[in-house]
mmCIF file of C-alpha atoms in Angstrom:
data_model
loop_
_atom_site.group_PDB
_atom_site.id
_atom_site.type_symbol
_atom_site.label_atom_id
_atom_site.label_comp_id
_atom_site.label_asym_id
_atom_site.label_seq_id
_atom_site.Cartn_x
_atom_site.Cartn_y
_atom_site.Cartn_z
ATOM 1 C CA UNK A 206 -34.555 -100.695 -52.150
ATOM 2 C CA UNK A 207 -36.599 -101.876 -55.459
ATOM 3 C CA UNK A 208 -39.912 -102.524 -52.922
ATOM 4 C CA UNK A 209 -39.633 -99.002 -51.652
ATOM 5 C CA UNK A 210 -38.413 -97.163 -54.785
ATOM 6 C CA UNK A 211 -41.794 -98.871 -56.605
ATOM 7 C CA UNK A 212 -44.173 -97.745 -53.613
ATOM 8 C CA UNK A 213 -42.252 -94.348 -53.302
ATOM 9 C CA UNK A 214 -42.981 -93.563 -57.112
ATOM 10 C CA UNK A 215 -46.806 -94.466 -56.847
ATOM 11 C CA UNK A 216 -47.309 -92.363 -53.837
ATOM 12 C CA UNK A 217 -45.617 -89.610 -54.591
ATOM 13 C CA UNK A 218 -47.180 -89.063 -57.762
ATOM 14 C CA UNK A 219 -50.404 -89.283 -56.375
ATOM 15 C CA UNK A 220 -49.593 -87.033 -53.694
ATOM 16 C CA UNK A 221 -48.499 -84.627 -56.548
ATOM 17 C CA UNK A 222 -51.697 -84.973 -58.451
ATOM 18 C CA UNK A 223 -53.369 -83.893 -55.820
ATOM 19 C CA UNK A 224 -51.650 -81.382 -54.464
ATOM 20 C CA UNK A 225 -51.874 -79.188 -57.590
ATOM 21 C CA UNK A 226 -55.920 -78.151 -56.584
ATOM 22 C CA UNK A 227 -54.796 -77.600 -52.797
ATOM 23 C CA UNK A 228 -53.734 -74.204 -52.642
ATOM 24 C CA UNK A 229 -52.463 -72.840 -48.979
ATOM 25 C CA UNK A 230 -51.826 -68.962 -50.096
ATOM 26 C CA UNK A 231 -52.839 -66.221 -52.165
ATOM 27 C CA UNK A 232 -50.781 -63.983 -54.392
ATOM 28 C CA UNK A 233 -50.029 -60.667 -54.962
ATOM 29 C CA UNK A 234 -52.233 -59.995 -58.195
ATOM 30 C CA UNK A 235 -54.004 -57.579 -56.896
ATOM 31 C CA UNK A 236 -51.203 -55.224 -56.864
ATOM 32 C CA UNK A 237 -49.670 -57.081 -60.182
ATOM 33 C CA UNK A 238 -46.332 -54.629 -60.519
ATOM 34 C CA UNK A 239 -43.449 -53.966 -58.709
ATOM 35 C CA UNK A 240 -42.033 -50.361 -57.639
ATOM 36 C CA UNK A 241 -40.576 -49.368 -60.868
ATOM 37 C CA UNK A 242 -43.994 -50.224 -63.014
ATOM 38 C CA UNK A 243 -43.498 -53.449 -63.895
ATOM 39 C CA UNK A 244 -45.936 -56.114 -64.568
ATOM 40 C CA UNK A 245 -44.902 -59.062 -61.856
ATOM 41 C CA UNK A 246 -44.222 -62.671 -63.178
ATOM 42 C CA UNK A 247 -46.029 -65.221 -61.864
ATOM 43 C CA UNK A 248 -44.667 -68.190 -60.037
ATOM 44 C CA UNK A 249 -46.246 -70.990 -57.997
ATOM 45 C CA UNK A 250 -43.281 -72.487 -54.918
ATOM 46 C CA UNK A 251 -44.057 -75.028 -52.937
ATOM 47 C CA UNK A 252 -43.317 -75.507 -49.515
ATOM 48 C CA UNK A 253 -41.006 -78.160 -48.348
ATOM 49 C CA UNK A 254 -43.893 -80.163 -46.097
ATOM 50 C CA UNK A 255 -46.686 -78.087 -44.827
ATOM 51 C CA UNK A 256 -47.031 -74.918 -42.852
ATOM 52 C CA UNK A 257 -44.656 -75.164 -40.370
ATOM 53 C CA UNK A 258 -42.901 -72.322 -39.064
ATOM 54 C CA UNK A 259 -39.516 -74.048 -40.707
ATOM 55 C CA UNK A 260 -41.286 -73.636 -43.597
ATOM 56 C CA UNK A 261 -42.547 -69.343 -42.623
ATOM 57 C CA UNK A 262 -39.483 -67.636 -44.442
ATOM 58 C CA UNK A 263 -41.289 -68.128 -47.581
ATOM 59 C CA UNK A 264 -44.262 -65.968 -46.129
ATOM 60 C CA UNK A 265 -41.541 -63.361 -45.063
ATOM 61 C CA UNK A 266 -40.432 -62.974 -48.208
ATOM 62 C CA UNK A 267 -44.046 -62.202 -50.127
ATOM 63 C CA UNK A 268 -44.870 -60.444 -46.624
ATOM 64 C CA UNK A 269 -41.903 -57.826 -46.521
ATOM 65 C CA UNK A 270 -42.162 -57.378 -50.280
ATOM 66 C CA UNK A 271 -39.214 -59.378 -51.099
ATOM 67 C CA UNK A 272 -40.468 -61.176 -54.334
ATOM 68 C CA UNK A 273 -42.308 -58.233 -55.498
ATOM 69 C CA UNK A 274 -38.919 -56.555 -55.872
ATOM 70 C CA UNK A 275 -37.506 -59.059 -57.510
ATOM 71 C CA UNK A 276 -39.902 -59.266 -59.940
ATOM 72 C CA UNK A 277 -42.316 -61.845 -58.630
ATOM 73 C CA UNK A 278 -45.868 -62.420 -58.180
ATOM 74 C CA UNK A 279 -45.524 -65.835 -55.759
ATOM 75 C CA UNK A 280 -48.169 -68.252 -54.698
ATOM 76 C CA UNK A 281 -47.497 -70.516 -51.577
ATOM 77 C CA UNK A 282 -48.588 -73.691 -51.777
ATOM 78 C CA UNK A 283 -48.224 -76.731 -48.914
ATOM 79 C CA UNK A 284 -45.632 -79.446 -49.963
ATOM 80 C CA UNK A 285 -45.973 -83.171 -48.807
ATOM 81 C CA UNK A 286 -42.472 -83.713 -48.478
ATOM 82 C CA UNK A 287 -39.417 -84.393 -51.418
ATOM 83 C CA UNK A 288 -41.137 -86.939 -53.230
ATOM 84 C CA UNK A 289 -44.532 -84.607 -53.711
ATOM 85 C CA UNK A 290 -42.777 -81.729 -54.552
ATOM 86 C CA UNK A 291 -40.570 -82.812 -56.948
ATOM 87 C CA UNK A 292 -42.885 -84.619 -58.943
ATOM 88 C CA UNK A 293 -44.927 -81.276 -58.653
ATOM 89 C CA UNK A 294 -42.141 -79.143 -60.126
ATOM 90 C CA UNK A 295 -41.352 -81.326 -62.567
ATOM 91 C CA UNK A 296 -44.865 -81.829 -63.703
ATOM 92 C CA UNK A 297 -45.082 -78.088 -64.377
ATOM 93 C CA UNK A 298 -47.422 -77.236 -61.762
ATOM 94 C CA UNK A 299 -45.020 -75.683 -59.684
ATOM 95 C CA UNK A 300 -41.892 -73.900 -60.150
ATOM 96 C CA UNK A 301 -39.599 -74.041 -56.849
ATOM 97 C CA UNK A 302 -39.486 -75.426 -53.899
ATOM 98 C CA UNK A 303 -37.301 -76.798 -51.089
ATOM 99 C CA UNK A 304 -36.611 -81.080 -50.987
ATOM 100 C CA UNK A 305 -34.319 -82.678 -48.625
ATOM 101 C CA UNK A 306 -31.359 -83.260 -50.538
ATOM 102 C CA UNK A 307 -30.393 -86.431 -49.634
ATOM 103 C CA UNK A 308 -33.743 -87.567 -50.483
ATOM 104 C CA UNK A 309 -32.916 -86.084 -54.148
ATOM 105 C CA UNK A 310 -30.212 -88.046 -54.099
ATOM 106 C CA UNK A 311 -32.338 -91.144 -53.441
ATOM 107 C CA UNK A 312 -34.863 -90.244 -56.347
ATOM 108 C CA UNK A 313 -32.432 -89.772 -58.837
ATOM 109 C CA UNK A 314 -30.067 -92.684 -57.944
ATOM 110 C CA UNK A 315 -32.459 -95.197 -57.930
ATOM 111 C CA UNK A 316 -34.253 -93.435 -61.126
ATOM 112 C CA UNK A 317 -37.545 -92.651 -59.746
ATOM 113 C CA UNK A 318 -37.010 -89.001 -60.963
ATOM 114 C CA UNK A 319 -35.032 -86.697 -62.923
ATOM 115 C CA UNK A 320 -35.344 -83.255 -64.587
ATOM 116 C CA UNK A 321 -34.716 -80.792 -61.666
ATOM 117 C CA UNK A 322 -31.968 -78.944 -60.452
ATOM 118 C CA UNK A 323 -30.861 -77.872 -56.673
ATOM 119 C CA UNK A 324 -29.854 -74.351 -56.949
ATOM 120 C CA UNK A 325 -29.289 -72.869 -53.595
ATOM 121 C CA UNK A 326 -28.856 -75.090 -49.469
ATOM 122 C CA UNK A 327 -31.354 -73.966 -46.866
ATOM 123 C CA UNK A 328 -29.755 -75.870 -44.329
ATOM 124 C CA UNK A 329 -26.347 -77.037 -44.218
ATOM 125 C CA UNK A 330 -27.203 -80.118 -42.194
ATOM 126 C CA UNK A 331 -29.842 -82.606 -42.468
ATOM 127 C CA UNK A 332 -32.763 -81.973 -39.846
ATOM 128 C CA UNK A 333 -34.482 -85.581 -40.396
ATOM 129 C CA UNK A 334 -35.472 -87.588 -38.074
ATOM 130 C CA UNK A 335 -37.743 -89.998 -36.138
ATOM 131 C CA UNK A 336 -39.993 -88.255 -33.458
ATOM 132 C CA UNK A 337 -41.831 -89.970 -30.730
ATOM 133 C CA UNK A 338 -42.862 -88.866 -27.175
ATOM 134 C CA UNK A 339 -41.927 -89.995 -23.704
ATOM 135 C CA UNK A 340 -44.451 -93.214 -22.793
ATOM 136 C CA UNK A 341 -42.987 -94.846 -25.723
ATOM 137 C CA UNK A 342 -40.291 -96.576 -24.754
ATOM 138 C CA UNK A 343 -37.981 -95.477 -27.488
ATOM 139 C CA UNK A 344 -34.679 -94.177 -26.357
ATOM 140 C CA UNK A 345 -32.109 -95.465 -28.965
ATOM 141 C CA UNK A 346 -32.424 -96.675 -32.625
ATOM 142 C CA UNK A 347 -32.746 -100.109 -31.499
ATOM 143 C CA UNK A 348 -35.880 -99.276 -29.549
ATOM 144 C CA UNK A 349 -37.671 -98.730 -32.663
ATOM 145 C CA UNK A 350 -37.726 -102.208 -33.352
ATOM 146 C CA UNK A 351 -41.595 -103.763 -33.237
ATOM 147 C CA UNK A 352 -43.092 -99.923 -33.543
ATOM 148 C CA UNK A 353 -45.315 -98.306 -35.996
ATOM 149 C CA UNK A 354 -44.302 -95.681 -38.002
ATOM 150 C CA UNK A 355 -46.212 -92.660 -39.999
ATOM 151 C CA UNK A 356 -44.778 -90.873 -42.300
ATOM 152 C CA UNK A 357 -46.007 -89.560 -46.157
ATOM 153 C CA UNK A 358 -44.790 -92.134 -48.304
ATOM 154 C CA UNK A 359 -42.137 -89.340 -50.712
ATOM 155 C CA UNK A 360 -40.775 -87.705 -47.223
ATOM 156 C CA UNK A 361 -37.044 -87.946 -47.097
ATOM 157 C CA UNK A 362 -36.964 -89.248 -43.201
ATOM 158 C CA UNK A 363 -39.176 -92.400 -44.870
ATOM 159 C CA UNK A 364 -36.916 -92.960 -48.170
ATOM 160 C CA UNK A 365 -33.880 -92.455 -46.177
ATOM 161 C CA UNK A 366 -34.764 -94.822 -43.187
ATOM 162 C CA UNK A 367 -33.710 -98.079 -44.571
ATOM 163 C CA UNK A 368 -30.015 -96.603 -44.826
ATOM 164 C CA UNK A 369 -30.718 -95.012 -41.540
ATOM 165 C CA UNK A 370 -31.504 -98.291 -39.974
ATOM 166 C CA UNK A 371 -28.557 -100.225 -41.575
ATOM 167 C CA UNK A 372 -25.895 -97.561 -40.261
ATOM 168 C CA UNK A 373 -27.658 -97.847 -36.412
ATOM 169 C CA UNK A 374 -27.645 -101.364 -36.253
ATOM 170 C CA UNK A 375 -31.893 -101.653 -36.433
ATOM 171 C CA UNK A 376 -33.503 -104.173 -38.520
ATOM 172 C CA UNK A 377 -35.551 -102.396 -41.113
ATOM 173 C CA UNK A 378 -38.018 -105.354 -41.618
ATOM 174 C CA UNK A 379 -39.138 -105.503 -37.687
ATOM 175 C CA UNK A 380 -40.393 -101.993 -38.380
ATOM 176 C CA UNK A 381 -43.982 -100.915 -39.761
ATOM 177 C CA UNK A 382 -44.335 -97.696 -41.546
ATOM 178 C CA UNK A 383 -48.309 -96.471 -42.584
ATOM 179 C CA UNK A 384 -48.595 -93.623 -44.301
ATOM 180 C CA UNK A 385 -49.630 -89.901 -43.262
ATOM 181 C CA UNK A 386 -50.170 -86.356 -44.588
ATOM 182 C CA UNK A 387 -47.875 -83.236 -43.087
ATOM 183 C CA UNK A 388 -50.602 -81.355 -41.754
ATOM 184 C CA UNK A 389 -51.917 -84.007 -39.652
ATOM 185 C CA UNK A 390 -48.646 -86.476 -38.675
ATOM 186 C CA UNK A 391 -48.551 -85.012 -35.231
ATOM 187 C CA UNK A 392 -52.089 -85.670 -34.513
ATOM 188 C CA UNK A 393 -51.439 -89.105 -35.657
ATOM 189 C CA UNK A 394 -48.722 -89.477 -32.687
ATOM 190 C CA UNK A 395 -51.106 -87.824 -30.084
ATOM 191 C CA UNK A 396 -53.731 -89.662 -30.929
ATOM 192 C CA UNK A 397 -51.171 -92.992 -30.126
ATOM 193 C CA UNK A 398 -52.533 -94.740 -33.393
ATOM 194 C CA UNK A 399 -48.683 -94.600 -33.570
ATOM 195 C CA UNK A 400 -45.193 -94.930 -31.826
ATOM 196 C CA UNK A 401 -43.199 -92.313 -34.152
ATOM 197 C CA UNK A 402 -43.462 -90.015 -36.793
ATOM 198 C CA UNK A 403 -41.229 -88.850 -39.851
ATOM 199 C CA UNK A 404 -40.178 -85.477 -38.842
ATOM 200 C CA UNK A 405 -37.713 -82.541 -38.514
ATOM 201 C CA UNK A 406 -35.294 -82.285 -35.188
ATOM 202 C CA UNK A 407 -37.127 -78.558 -35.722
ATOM 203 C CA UNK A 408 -40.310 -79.926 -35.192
ATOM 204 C CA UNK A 409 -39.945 -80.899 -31.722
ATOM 205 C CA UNK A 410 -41.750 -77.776 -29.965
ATOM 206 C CA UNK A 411 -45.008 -78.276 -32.503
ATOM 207 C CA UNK A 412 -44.549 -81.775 -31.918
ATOM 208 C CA UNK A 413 -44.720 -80.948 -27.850
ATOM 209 C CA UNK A 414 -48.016 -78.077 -28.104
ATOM 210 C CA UNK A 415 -49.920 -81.279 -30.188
ATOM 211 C CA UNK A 416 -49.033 -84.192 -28.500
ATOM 212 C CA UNK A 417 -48.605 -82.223 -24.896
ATOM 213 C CA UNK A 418 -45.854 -84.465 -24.096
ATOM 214 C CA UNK A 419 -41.846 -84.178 -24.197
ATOM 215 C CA UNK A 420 -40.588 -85.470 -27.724
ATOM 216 C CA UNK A 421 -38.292 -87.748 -27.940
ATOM 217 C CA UNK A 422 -35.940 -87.051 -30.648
ATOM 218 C CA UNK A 423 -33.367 -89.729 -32.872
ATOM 219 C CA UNK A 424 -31.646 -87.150 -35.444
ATOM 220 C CA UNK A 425 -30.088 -89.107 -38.762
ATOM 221 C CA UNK A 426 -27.367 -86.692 -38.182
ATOM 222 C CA UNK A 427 -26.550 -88.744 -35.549
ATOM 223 C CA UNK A 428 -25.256 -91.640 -37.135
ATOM 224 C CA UNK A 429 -24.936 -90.383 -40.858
ATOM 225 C CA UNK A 430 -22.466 -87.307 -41.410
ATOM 226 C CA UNK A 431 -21.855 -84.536 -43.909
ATOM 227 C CA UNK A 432 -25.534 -84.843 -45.077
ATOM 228 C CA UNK A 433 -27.276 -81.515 -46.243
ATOM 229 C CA UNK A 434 -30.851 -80.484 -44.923
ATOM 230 C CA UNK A 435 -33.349 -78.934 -47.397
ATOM 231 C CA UNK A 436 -32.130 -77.502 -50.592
ATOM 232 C CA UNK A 437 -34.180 -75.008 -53.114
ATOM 233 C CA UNK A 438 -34.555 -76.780 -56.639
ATOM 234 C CA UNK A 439 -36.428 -75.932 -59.806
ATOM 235 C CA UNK A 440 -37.142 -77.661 -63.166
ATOM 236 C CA UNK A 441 -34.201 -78.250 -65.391
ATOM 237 C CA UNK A 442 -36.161 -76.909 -67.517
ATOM 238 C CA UNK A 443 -36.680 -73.317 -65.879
ATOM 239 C CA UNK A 444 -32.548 -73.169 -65.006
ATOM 240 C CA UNK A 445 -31.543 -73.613 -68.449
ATOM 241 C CA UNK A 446 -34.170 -71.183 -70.416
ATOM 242 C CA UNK A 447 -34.088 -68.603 -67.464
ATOM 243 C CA UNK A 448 -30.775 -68.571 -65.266
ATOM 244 C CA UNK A 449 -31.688 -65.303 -63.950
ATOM 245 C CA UNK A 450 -35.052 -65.614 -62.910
ATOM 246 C CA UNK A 451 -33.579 -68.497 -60.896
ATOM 247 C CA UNK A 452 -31.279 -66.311 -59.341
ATOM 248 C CA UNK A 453 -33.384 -63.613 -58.556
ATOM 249 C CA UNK A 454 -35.912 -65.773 -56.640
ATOM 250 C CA UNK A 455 -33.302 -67.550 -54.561
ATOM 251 C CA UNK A 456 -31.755 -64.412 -53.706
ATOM 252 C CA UNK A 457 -35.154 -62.853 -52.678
ATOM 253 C CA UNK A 458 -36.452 -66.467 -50.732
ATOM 254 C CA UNK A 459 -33.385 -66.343 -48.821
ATOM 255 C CA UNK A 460 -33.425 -62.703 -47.747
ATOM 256 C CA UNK A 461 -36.853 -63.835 -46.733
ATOM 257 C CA UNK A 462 -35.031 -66.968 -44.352
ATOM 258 C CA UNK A 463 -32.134 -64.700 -43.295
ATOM 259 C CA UNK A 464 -34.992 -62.211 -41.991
ATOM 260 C CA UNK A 465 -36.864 -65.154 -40.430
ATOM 261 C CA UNK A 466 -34.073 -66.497 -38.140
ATOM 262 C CA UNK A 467 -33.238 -62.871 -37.593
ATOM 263 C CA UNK A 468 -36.736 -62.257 -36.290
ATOM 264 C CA UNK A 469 -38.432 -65.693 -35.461
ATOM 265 C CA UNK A 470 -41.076 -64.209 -33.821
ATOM 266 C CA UNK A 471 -42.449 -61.376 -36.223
ATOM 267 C CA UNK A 472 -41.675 -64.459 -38.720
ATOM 268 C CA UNK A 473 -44.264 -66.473 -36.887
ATOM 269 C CA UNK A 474 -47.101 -63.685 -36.931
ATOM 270 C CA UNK A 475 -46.406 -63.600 -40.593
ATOM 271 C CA UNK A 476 -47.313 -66.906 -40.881
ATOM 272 C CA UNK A 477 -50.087 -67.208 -38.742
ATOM 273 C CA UNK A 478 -51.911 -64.399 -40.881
ATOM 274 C CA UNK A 479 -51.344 -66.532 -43.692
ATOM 275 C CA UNK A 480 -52.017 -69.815 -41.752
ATOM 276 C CA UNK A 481 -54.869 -70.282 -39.337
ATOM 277 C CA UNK A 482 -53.578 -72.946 -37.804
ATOM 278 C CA UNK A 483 -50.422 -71.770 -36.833
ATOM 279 C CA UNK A 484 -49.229 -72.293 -33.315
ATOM 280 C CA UNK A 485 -47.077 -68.767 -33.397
ATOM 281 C CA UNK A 486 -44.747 -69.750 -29.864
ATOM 282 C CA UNK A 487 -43.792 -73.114 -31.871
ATOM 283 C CA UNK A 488 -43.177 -71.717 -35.140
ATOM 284 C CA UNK A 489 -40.831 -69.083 -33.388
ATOM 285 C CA UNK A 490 -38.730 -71.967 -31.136
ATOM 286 C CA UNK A 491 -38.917 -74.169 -34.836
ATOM 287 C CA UNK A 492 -36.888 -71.014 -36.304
ATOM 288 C CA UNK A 493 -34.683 -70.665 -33.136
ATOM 289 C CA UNK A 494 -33.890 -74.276 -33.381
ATOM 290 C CA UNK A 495 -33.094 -74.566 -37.195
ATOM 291 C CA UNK A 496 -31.064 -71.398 -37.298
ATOM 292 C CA UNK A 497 -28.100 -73.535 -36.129
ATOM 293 C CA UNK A 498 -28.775 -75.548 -38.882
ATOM 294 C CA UNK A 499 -28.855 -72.948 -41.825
ATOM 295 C CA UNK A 500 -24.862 -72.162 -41.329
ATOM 296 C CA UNK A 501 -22.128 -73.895 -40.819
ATOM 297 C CA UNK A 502 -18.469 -73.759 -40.751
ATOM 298 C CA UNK A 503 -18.257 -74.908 -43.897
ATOM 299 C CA UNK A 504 -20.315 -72.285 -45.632
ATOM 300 C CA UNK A 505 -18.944 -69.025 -43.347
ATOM 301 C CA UNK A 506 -21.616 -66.682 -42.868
ATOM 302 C CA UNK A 507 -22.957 -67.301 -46.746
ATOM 303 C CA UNK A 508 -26.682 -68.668 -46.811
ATOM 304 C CA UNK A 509 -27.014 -70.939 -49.690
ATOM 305 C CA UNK A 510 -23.988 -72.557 -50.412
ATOM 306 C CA UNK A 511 -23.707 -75.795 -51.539
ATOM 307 C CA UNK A 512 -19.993 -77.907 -51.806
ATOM 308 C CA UNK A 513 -19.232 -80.623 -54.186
ATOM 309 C CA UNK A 514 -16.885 -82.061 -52.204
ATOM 310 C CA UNK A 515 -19.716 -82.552 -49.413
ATOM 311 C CA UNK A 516 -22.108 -83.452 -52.101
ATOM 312 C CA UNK A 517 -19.760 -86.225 -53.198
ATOM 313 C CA UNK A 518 -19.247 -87.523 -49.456
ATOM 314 C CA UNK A 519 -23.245 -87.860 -49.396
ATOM 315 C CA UNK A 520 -22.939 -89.863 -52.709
ATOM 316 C CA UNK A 521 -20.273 -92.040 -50.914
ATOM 317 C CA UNK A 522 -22.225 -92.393 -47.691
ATOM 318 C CA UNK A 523 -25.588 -93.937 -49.671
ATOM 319 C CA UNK A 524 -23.829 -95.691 -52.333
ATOM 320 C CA UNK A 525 -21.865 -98.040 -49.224
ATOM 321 C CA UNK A 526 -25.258 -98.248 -47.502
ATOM 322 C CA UNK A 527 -26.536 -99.611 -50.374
ATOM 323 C CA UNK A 528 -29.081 -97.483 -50.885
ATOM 324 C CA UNK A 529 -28.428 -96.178 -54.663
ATOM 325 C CA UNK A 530 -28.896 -98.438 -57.800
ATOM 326 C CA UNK A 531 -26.865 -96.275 -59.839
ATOM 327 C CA UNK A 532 -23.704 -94.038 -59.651
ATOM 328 C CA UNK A 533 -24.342 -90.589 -59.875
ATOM 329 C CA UNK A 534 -22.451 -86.931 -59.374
ATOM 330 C CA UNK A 535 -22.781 -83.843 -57.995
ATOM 331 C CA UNK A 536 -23.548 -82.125 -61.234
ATOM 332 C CA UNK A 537 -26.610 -84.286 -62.159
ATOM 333 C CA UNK A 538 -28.680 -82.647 -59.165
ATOM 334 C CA UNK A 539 -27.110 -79.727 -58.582
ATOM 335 C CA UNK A 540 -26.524 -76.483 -60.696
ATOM 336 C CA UNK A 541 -23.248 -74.759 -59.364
ATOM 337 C CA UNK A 542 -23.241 -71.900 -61.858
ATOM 338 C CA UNK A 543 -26.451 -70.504 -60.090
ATOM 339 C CA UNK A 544 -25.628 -71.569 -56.181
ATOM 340 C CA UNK A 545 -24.740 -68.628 -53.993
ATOM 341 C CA UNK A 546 -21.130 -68.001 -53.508
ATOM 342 C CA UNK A 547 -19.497 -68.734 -50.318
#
């Protein structure tokens, strides 16, 4: 892990650099106050990897007017995966956004970052994956032995793949990753420059409208259990000065996702008016698929919830990989006294 925890901390930082100039949305200034009169605080989230319709309940939620009544003024920006974005929010130049947990996990285990906080679960199970397309000759994990890869270097499917690989019986070393940006992954696949990409199980029906062929899907979840999908996170700074502006964004971003799954398809519109590019029939099936992913039994019909027990079987699960340098709990990346309650 020291080869890819050096090369994940270059890239990512990088990636964060210059993501700060590369904004994806506007904001609500021109209407700077919310029904009762009051002047809107400004706050910058990031997305969790693109503008992907996984990614459209953030647009619901400035859309419908959910921010604004909670007090919020919110620019969108694109993320380029965990790495990116939590350099980005640590750095200042951000102040929430969604990472793959288990990549958090990774980053803080094997010290390549520190100084945030998860604060609320947006999905319940991990979505990561590697994503190819029929032609390929991938069926198994095995198959992906002698392929090419693409994936941005901080994205949690890359960081976690080495663990991934161990636990499916593939030989990490007989496999070349290069590196990619979000937005244009997919075309990277279509194009065949290469065999697989980094990706969400959600992604599939984007992944099928680029590439026009059927994906071919191997979920982590397959082989590594109890693992959580994206989680919201912040600064430690921001949840210890302000606990309640923390808890009045989550609240109003997930109103936004439980409208999105809800209504996958007004969701979509909403984020094609914000996003040119948007393929609105994928973004819808991405919500259909991930909605399964968003609840579970463990969290009952709460969105948000996070367990420590579950946490702590993640923990487990990457320290017996291998795959953390240093023993760490629950409460060092995530903030229970602000998580929704089940």
């Amino acid at each position: 892990m020291t080869r890819l925890t050096r090369t994940v901390a270059a890239a990512t930082l990088a990636t964060a650099l210059a993501l700060v100039s590369a904004c994806s949305g506007g904001s609500d200034s021109a209407d700077a106050k919310n029904g009762d009169g009051k002047s809107l605080e400004k706050v910058t989230y990031l997305t969790s990897f693109g503008n992907f319709g996984r990614d459209s309940y953030a647009w619901v939620a400035k859309d419908k007017g959910f921010f604004k009544e909670a007090g919020f003024d919110v620019e969108i920006k694109a993320g380029q995966g965990t790495g990116a974005v939590i350099q980005t929010i640590v750095g200042g130049q951000a102040d929430f956004g969604p990472i793959d947990l288990t990549g958090g996990l990774l980053q803080v285990g094997n010290g390549v970052a520190k100084d945030f906080v998860a604060v609320a679960a947006i999905q319940q199970r991990t979505m990561a994956a590697i994503v190819s397309v029929e032609g390929k000759n991938i069926a198994t994990p095995k198959d992906l032995e002698g392929k090419k890869l693409a994936d941005t270097p901080g994205s949690v499917v890359r960081n976690l793949f080495p663990t991934y690989a161990r636990m499916a019986g593939v030989d990490y070393n007989k496999v070349t990753w290069v590196n990619g940006e979000a937005q244009t992954l997919m075309g990277t696949l279509a194009s065949g420059q290469v065999d697989g990409i980094g990706q969400f199980v959600v992604g599939q029906p984007t992944v099928e409208a680029v590439t026009k062929k059927k994906p071919v899907v191997l979920p982590y979840s397959n082989v590594m259990q109890d693992l959580y999908g994206n989680a919201l996170i912040t600064s430690s700074k921001i949840a210890k000065e302000n606990p309640e502006k923390v808890k009045k964004f989550t609240a109003a971003l997930l109103k936004g996702l439980e409208y999105a799954l809800a209504k996958p398809q007004e969701a979509a519109e909403i984020l094609k008016k914000n996003v040119d590019t948007t393929n609105p029939a994928a973004a819808a099936a991405e919500l259909q698929l991930m909605a399964g992913y968003v609840r579970s039994s463990n969290s009952g019909t709460a969105i948000g919830t996070l367990d420590s027990d579950r946490v702590a079987k993640s923990i487990a699960i990457l320290q017996g990989a291998g795959a953390l340098k240093s023993n760490i709990t629950p409460d060092q990346i995530i903030d229970f006294s602000l998580v929704p309650k089940a």
